[in-house]
Amino acid sequence: MNLEDSTALQFDTPYMVIDFNQSLKNMKKVQSFADQHGKTLRPHSKTHKIPLFSKRQISLGAVGVCVQKVSEAEVMFDGGVEDILISNEVVTGIKTDRIADLASRGCRIKVAVDSEVGMSSLNESAREVGKEIDVIIDVDLGMDRCGILPDDFPGFLKKSSGYSNLTVYGIMAYDGNVADESRSERSRKVASEVETLTKLCKDYERINGEPQTVSVGATSTYDLWAEYDIITELQPGTYVYYDRRTTEYGASTMDEIAMGVVGTVMSKTHSNHAVIDAGYKSTSIDNGRYPILIMPSGDTAPVTSMSEEHTVCSDANQLKIGDRVLLLPSHACTTTDQWDKAAIFGLNEKPGTIEIKGRGMRE
Ligand SMILES: Cc1ncc(COP(=O)(O)O)c(C=O)c1O
C-alpha cells in the first residue's frame, strides 16, 4: 500500500482507501496459483463487497463468487455477477423466496445447506417459481461453526437427494479457524482435514456419484488445500486486500496490503502521545487486534488503545498535529463493512471514490 498516494488524496479524514493496482496484483497472484494447480477459484466477495471487483476477479478467470448473505447476493447480481454461491446457511422462507427470485431472474445461484429445515424451505420456494436450485453440503471439519458433522454426512446426503427442486452438486468446508502463524502447523491441520474429507468424498461417491465440486479454503489455507486432488474449488476472500492478520501468519507481506484507513493526528498534549481522529468506528478491531499505524516517515508506531473515535499511539515523537497517518486494519472485511464508500487510486486516471454496495447487507 502506497502511503504517499493514500495520504495525499484531498479527502477529509478519516476515510477508507483502496490501492487498486495492488489489489489487482493480489487478484492475479491467487488466480494464477489456482490455475497452476488446476483448481477453480470462487473468491469470497465479503472482503471488498463491490461488484466491480468481483467482475474483475471473474474476468481474470474466477468461476463466480461467494457471498455470505442473500442481500449480498442481490447486490452482486444487480451489479452484473451471475454465478453466486451463498456459502452460508439460509433457513427462513422470506430469504429462500428471495433466492428463488434470483434464480427466476437468471442468476446461477447456489446455496450451502446443513439442515432439512433449510432444504425444505428452499425446495418449496424453488418449486413455487418452477426452478431447480443447486445446493452444496456444508461440512464441519473442525471449525465448530456451521456444517454437518462428518459422522452425520452419509445420512444427510441420502435425505438431501429427496427434494424435487434441489440438486446436490458437492461438498463445501470452510476452515478460517486454521490461521496459525506457523505454516507447518496449518499444513498439519489441513492434512488432517483432508483425511476426513477424503472419507466424505468416498461416501458421496457411493451414495450420489462423484461430487461435481469440492469447495474449500480461506486465505490462510487455500494454498495448502491446492496440493490435494480431491479439491476442485478454492474460496479465499481476504487476499484481495490482505491485512495485518494475513501478514502475521505469512500469507502476505506488508507491501501487499491494499486497503487502509487514513486519519489525522488531532491531539498531541505530551511528547510521546498522539491521538488519531479514527477509532474503531473506522477500523475494525475484530478479536481485539489493533491496526498497524504508519507514520509519514514510513515507520510504524505502536497503537496502545482505541475507542470509537480515537486511536492512541504512544512512542509518537515523530508525529505532530495535522499529520496524516495510515492505519492498516487487523481485519479488512469487517473494516470494509464500516464504510459506504472508499477513496480509490489506480482504478481510473485520477483518484476517486467507489461505493461499497454490499456494505451493511445483514439479511
Ligand atoms: C464460507 C467462507 N468461505 C470463504 C471465506 C473467505 O475466507 P478468508 O477471508 O479468510 O479468505 C469466508 C470468510 O469468512 C467464509 O466464511
mmCIF file of C-alpha atoms and ligand atoms in Angstrom, residues 42-47 66-68 86-88 138 143 145 172-176 216-222 234-240 243 246 249 331 333, ligand 1:
data_model
loop_
_atom_site.group_PDB
_atom_site.id
_atom_site.type_symbol
_atom_site.label_atom_id
_atom_site.label_comp_id
_atom_site.label_asym_id
_atom_site.label_seq_id
_atom_site.Cartn_x
_atom_site.Cartn_y
_atom_site.Cartn_z
ATOM 1 C CA ARG A 42 -14.507 -18.731 -6.374
ATOM 2 C CA PRO A 43 -13.332 -15.705 -4.364
ATOM 3 C CA HIS A 44 -15.386 -14.656 -1.391
ATOM 4 C CA SER A 45 -16.684 -11.143 -2.004
ATOM 5 C CA LYS A 46 -17.214 -10.350 1.692
ATOM 6 C CA THR A 47 -13.821 -8.612 1.777
ATOM 7 C CA CYS A 66 -19.150 -16.480 -2.777
ATOM 8 C CA VAL A 67 -21.355 -14.258 -0.653
ATOM 9 C CA GLN A 68 -22.484 -14.787 2.903
ATOM 10 C CA ILE A 86 -24.230 -18.278 -0.804
ATOM 11 C CA SER A 87 -21.586 -20.065 1.257
ATOM 12 C CA ASN A 88 -23.686 -19.833 4.374
ATOM 13 C CA ASP A 138 -21.566 -27.700 4.131
ATOM 14 C CA MET A 143 -14.215 -25.024 12.767
ATOM 15 C CA ARG A 145 -19.393 -23.235 13.207
ATOM 16 C CA MET A 172 -18.145 -27.383 0.960
ATOM 17 C CA ALA A 173 -15.932 -26.923 4.031
ATOM 18 C CA TYR A 174 -14.639 -23.641 5.399
ATOM 19 C CA ASP A 175 -11.644 -23.618 7.735
ATOM 20 C CA GLY A 176 -10.812 -19.991 8.508
ATOM 21 C CA VAL A 216 -12.777 -25.237 0.467
ATOM 22 C CA GLY A 217 -10.203 -22.832 1.761
ATOM 23 C CA ALA A 218 -9.522 -19.442 3.263
ATOM 24 C CA THR A 219 -6.646 -17.030 2.688
ATOM 25 C CA SER A 220 -4.807 -18.933 5.435
ATOM 26 C CA THR A 221 -5.271 -22.385 3.861
ATOM 27 C CA TYR A 222 -6.126 -22.258 0.143
ATOM 28 C CA LEU A 234 -10.865 -22.664 -3.646
ATOM 29 C CA GLN A 235 -12.805 -19.865 -1.958
ATOM 30 C CA PRO A 236 -10.417 -17.403 -0.233
ATOM 31 C CA GLY A 237 -11.593 -13.813 0.182
ATOM 32 C CA THR A 238 -9.260 -11.621 2.224
ATOM 33 C CA TYR A 239 -6.381 -11.973 -0.271
ATOM 34 C CA VAL A 240 -7.958 -9.248 -2.408
ATOM 35 C CA ASP A 243 -4.499 -7.179 6.222
ATOM 36 C CA THR A 246 -2.734 -12.264 6.917
ATOM 37 C CA TYR A 249 0.505 -15.589 9.507
ATOM 38 C CA HIS A 331 -9.250 -7.467 9.581
ATOM 39 C CA CYS A 333 -13.517 -7.467 5.770
HETATM 40 C C1 LIG B 1 -17.648 -19.755 3.980
HETATM 41 C C2 LIG B 1 -16.477 -18.855 3.749
HETATM 42 N N1 LIG B 1 -15.716 -19.045 2.657
HETATM 43 C C3 LIG B 1 -14.643 -18.269 2.399
HETATM 44 C C4 LIG B 1 -14.296 -17.231 3.242
HETATM 45 C C5 LIG B 1 -13.077 -16.417 2.943
HETATM 46 O O1 LIG B 1 -12.094 -16.570 3.936
HETATM 47 P P1 LIG B 1 -10.878 -15.573 4.049
HETATM 48 O O2 LIG B 1 -11.465 -14.211 4.090
HETATM 49 O O3 LIG B 1 -10.176 -15.956 5.291
HETATM 50 O O4 LIG B 1 -10.053 -15.761 2.841
HETATM 51 C C6 LIG B 1 -15.077 -16.997 4.388
HETATM 52 C C7 LIG B 1 -14.725 -15.922 5.324
HETATM 53 O O5 LIG B 1 -15.271 -15.720 6.368
HETATM 54 C C8 LIG B 1 -16.194 -17.825 4.660
HETATM 55 O O6 LIG B 1 -16.967 -17.646 5.751
#
